Coordinates of C-alpha atoms in Angstrom, one line a residue:
M1 CA 10.6 27.0 -122.5
R2 CA 12.2 23.8 -123.9
I3 CA 13.5 25.8 -126.8
W4 CA 15.2 28.3 -124.5
T5 CA 16.6 25.6 -122.4
F6 CA 18.0 23.9 -125.5
L7 CA 19.4 27.1 -126.9
T8 CA 21.0 28.0 -123.6
C9 CA 22.6 24.6 -123.4
F10 CA 23.7 24.8 -127.0
M11 CA 25.3 28.2 -126.6
F12 CA 27.1 27.1 -123.4
S13 CA 28.4 24.0 -125.2
M14 CA 29.7 26.2 -128.0
V15 CA 31.4 28.5 -125.6
M16 CA 33.1 25.6 -123.9
V17 CA 34.2 24.1 -127.2
F18 CA 35.6 27.5 -128.2
Q19 CA 37.5 27.9 -125.0
A20 CA 38.9 24.4 -125.2
N21 CA 40.0 25.0 -128.8
A22 CA 41.2 28.6 -128.3
K23 CA 44.9 28.9 -128.7
E24 CA 46.9 30.0 -125.6
R25 CA 49.7 32.4 -125.7
I26 CA 52.2 30.6 -123.5
V27 CA 55.4 31.9 -121.9
S28 CA 57.7 29.1 -120.8
I29 CA 60.3 29.6 -118.0
G30 CA 62.7 26.7 -117.6
G31 CA 64.4 24.5 -120.1
D32 CA 62.7 21.4 -118.7
V33 CA 59.3 23.1 -119.1
T34 CA 59.9 24.1 -122.7
E35 CA 61.1 20.6 -123.6
I36 CA 57.9 19.1 -122.3
I37 CA 55.7 21.6 -124.1
Y38 CA 57.4 20.6 -127.3
A39 CA 57.1 16.9 -126.5
L40 CA 53.4 17.3 -125.9
G41 CA 52.9 19.1 -129.2
A42 CA 51.9 22.4 -127.7
Q43 CA 54.7 24.5 -129.2
D44 CA 52.4 26.4 -131.6
E45 CA 51.0 28.2 -128.6
L46 CA 54.5 29.2 -127.3
V47 CA 55.2 33.0 -127.7
G48 CA 58.1 33.3 -125.2
R49 CA 60.7 31.3 -123.4
D50 CA 63.6 32.0 -121.1
S51 CA 67.3 31.7 -122.0
T52 CA 67.7 28.2 -120.5
S53 CA 65.2 26.9 -123.0
T54 CA 67.6 25.9 -125.8
H55 CA 66.1 22.5 -126.7
P56 CA 64.9 21.6 -129.1
D57 CA 66.6 23.8 -131.6
A58 CA 63.3 25.2 -132.8
A59 CA 62.8 26.7 -129.3
Q60 CA 65.6 29.2 -130.0
Q61 CA 63.4 30.8 -132.6
V62 CA 60.9 31.7 -129.9
Q63 CA 61.1 35.2 -128.3
N64 CA 63.7 35.1 -125.4
I65 CA 62.6 36.9 -122.2
G66 CA 66.1 36.4 -120.6
Y67 CA 67.5 34.3 -117.8
M68 CA 65.0 32.6 -115.6
R69 CA 66.6 34.0 -112.4
H70 CA 66.5 37.6 -113.7
L71 CA 62.9 37.9 -114.9
S72 CA 61.2 41.2 -115.6
T73 CA 57.4 41.8 -115.5
E74 CA 57.6 44.1 -118.6
G75 CA 59.4 41.5 -120.6
I76 CA 56.8 38.9 -120.0
L77 CA 53.7 41.1 -120.4
S78 CA 55.0 42.6 -123.7
L79 CA 54.3 39.2 -125.2
K80 CA 50.6 39.4 -124.2
P81 CA 50.6 35.9 -122.7
T82 CA 47.4 34.1 -121.6
L83 CA 49.4 31.5 -119.6
V84 CA 52.8 31.4 -118.0
I85 CA 54.3 28.0 -117.1
S86 CA 57.3 28.3 -114.9
S87 CA 59.8 26.3 -112.9
N88 CA 59.5 27.3 -109.3
L89 CA 63.2 28.0 -109.4
A90 CA 62.5 31.2 -111.4
Q91 CA 63.3 34.5 -109.8
P92 CA 62.4 37.0 -108.6
S93 CA 59.2 35.5 -107.4
T94 CA 57.6 39.0 -107.2
V95 CA 57.6 39.2 -111.0
L96 CA 55.4 36.1 -111.2
E97 CA 53.2 37.4 -108.4
Q98 CA 52.7 40.6 -110.5
I99 CA 51.8 38.5 -113.5
K100 CA 49.1 36.7 -111.5
K101 CA 47.8 40.0 -110.2
V102 CA 46.9 41.2 -113.7
G103 CA 44.9 38.1 -114.3
I104 CA 47.3 35.9 -116.2
P105 CA 47.4 32.3 -114.8
V106 CA 50.8 31.1 -113.7
V107 CA 51.4 27.4 -113.4
F108 CA 54.4 26.4 -111.3
I109 CA 56.5 23.3 -112.0
S110 CA 58.7 21.5 -109.4
G111 CA 62.3 22.5 -109.3
K112 CA 63.3 19.5 -107.3
H113 CA 66.4 17.7 -108.5
S114 CA 65.0 14.2 -108.7
L115 CA 64.0 11.6 -111.3
S116 CA 60.8 11.1 -109.4
V117 CA 59.5 14.5 -110.2
I118 CA 59.7 14.3 -114.0
N119 CA 56.3 12.6 -114.4
E120 CA 54.8 15.2 -112.1
K121 CA 56.1 17.9 -114.3
I122 CA 54.7 16.2 -117.4
S123 CA 51.3 15.8 -115.7
T124 CA 51.1 19.4 -114.6
I125 CA 52.1 20.8 -118.0
G126 CA 49.8 18.4 -119.8
N127 CA 46.9 19.6 -117.8
A128 CA 47.8 23.2 -118.3
V129 CA 48.0 22.9 -122.1
H130 CA 45.1 20.4 -122.4
R131 CA 47.3 17.6 -123.6
Q132 CA 46.4 14.9 -121.1
K133 CA 46.5 12.0 -123.5
E134 CA 49.9 13.0 -124.9
A135 CA 51.1 13.5 -121.3
K136 CA 50.2 10.0 -120.4
A137 CA 52.1 8.6 -123.4
L138 CA 55.1 10.7 -122.5
Q139 CA 55.0 9.5 -118.9
D140 CA 54.9 5.9 -120.0
K141 CA 58.0 6.5 -122.2
T142 CA 59.8 8.3 -119.4
N143 CA 59.0 5.5 -116.9
Q144 CA 60.5 3.0 -119.4
N145 CA 63.7 5.1 -119.7
I146 CA 64.0 5.4 -115.9
A147 CA 63.4 1.7 -115.4
Q148 CA 66.3 0.9 -117.7
L149 CA 68.8 2.8 -115.5
S150 CA 71.2 0.5 -113.6
G151 CA 70.9 0.8 -109.9
S152 CA 74.3 -0.7 -109.2
K153 CA 77.2 1.4 -107.8
L154 CA 80.5 1.9 -109.5
P155 CA 83.7 2.9 -107.6
I156 CA 84.3 5.8 -109.9
R157 CA 85.0 9.2 -108.3
V158 CA 83.8 12.2 -110.3
I159 CA 83.7 16.0 -109.8
Y160 CA 81.4 18.4 -111.6
I161 CA 83.0 21.8 -112.3
M162 CA 80.8 24.8 -113.0
A163 CA 82.4 27.8 -114.6
H164 CA 80.8 31.1 -115.6
T165 CA 82.4 34.4 -116.7
G166 CA 82.9 36.8 -113.8
M167 CA 82.8 34.2 -111.0
S168 CA 85.1 31.7 -109.4
N169 CA 85.1 28.1 -110.6
L170 CA 82.8 26.0 -108.5
V171 CA 82.5 22.3 -107.7
A172 CA 79.2 20.6 -106.9
G173 CA 78.6 19.1 -103.5
K174 CA 75.5 17.7 -101.8
G175 CA 72.1 19.1 -102.5
T176 CA 72.9 20.1 -106.1
A177 CA 71.4 18.8 -109.3
A178 CA 74.9 17.5 -110.3
D179 CA 75.1 15.5 -107.1
E180 CA 71.8 13.9 -107.7
A181 CA 72.7 13.0 -111.3
I182 CA 76.0 11.6 -110.3
H183 CA 74.4 9.3 -107.7
A184 CA 71.6 8.3 -110.2
A185 CA 74.4 7.2 -112.6
G186 CA 75.8 5.0 -109.8
L187 CA 79.0 7.1 -109.5
V188 CA 80.7 8.7 -106.5
N189 CA 80.6 12.4 -106.0
A190 CA 84.1 13.1 -104.8
M191 CA 82.9 16.4 -103.4
G192 CA 80.0 14.8 -101.6
N193 CA 81.4 15.8 -98.2
V194 CA 80.5 19.5 -98.8
M195 CA 77.1 21.2 -99.3
N196 CA 76.0 23.0 -102.5
Y197 CA 78.4 24.6 -104.9
Q198 CA 81.7 25.6 -103.4
P199 CA 84.7 27.5 -104.7
M200 CA 87.3 25.1 -106.2
S201 CA 90.6 25.0 -104.3
Q202 CA 93.9 23.2 -104.9
E203 CA 93.8 21.4 -101.6
G204 CA 90.2 20.3 -102.0
M205 CA 90.8 19.0 -105.5
I206 CA 93.9 17.0 -104.5
A207 CA 92.1 15.6 -101.4
A208 CA 89.0 14.6 -103.4
A209 CA 91.2 12.7 -106.0
P210 CA 88.6 12.4 -108.7
D211 CA 89.0 9.8 -111.5
V212 CA 86.9 11.8 -113.9
I213 CA 86.0 15.5 -114.3
I214 CA 82.5 16.4 -115.5
T215 CA 81.7 19.8 -116.9
D216 CA 79.8 21.4 -119.8
Q217 CA 80.6 23.1 -123.0
D218 CA 80.0 26.6 -121.6
A219 CA 82.4 26.0 -118.8
I220 CA 85.1 24.8 -121.2
K221 CA 84.6 27.9 -123.2
T222 CA 84.8 30.1 -120.1
I223 CA 88.0 28.4 -118.9
G224 CA 89.5 28.9 -122.3
G225 CA 89.5 25.4 -123.7
E226 CA 90.2 21.9 -122.5
E227 CA 93.9 22.4 -122.2
N228 CA 93.4 25.1 -119.7
L229 CA 91.0 22.9 -117.7
W230 CA 93.9 20.7 -116.7
K231 CA 95.8 23.7 -115.5
L232 CA 93.2 24.5 -112.9
P233 CA 94.7 24.4 -109.3
G234 CA 95.4 20.9 -108.1
L235 CA 93.8 19.2 -111.0
S236 CA 97.0 17.9 -112.6
L237 CA 97.8 16.0 -109.3
T238 CA 94.5 14.0 -109.4
P239 CA 93.9 10.7 -111.3
A240 CA 91.6 12.6 -113.6
G241 CA 94.2 15.2 -114.4
K242 CA 97.0 12.7 -114.9
N243 CA 95.0 10.8 -117.4
H244 CA 93.0 13.7 -118.8
Q245 CA 89.7 11.9 -118.2
L246 CA 86.9 14.3 -119.0
I247 CA 83.2 14.0 -119.8
I248 CA 81.5 17.1 -121.3
I249 CA 77.8 16.9 -120.6
D250 CA 74.7 18.5 -122.0
Q251 CA 74.0 20.6 -119.0
M252 CA 70.2 21.0 -119.6
A253 CA 69.7 17.3 -120.4
L254 CA 71.6 16.0 -117.3
L255 CA 70.9 18.6 -114.7
G256 CA 67.5 19.9 -115.8
F257 CA 65.7 16.7 -114.6
G258 CA 63.4 16.9 -117.6
I259 CA 62.4 14.3 -120.2
H260 CA 66.0 13.8 -121.5
T261 CA 67.6 13.3 -118.1
P262 CA 67.2 9.5 -117.8
Q263 CA 69.1 9.0 -121.1
A264 CA 71.7 11.6 -120.1
I265 CA 72.3 9.8 -116.8
Q266 CA 72.8 6.5 -118.8
D267 CA 75.2 8.2 -121.1
L268 CA 77.2 9.6 -118.2
R269 CA 77.5 6.1 -116.6
S270 CA 78.5 4.5 -119.9
K271 CA 81.2 7.1 -120.6
A272 CA 82.6 7.0 -117.0
Q273 CA 82.9 3.2 -117.2
N274 CA 85.4 3.5 -120.1
F275 CA 87.9 5.5 -118.0
K276 CA 90.6 4.2 -115.6
H277 CA 89.5 4.3 -112.0
G278 CA 90.1 2.9 -108.6

């Protein structure tokens, strides 16, 4: 009897060890999610990622399942995942429900635009990929980076312009990731009197009177280059337009609220301080 008990316990232990050591086949949805997976050293288990997952560069070698807001069940299942880790901003949600129904675990990560959720993301992903020790070290580093951010306000008015092919140019108001990042940098969102992303208008741009324009490289490409940016309606009549004061950001780093966001916020503040304002 003792021998059977011993063997049963031994076999159970072996199964548990095997399960703990077995490699997952992870599909990552969200640039912030993918960056954390790499930072925790779990990238060898990554078999798929969405198109916003462009950092680090090595991630671009991983199979791309497409844009996180246009997911397809077939695209994800074709990679035979054993685990899907997704931002809860991913769409359509029915796709991820279908993934769960076939027995594949789906772990959701907060899509909230806030520095306070970065450590929550790290913890959730760390538990999902069995890297709790690495997650704790990454949280400590992130806390240090957040603590180094200056909380003081600067009288610098900025506007974030989003531009994509096939749609009107938009400016970021309240409730957007850009608005949160601008405030975290101690700057003033000159479009802070409107909600969400709004079409850019000549009257609105002149009235907002930004000192600095913020945008990203994809937007500059869509607009047709930096020279064309200053030709957008009303921009030439603003302090930013008159002085050609522009900051081109790494969109994922600044607006993804992932592990690189604290440094991106610090960089935004430092660059804005070097421009004329007020």
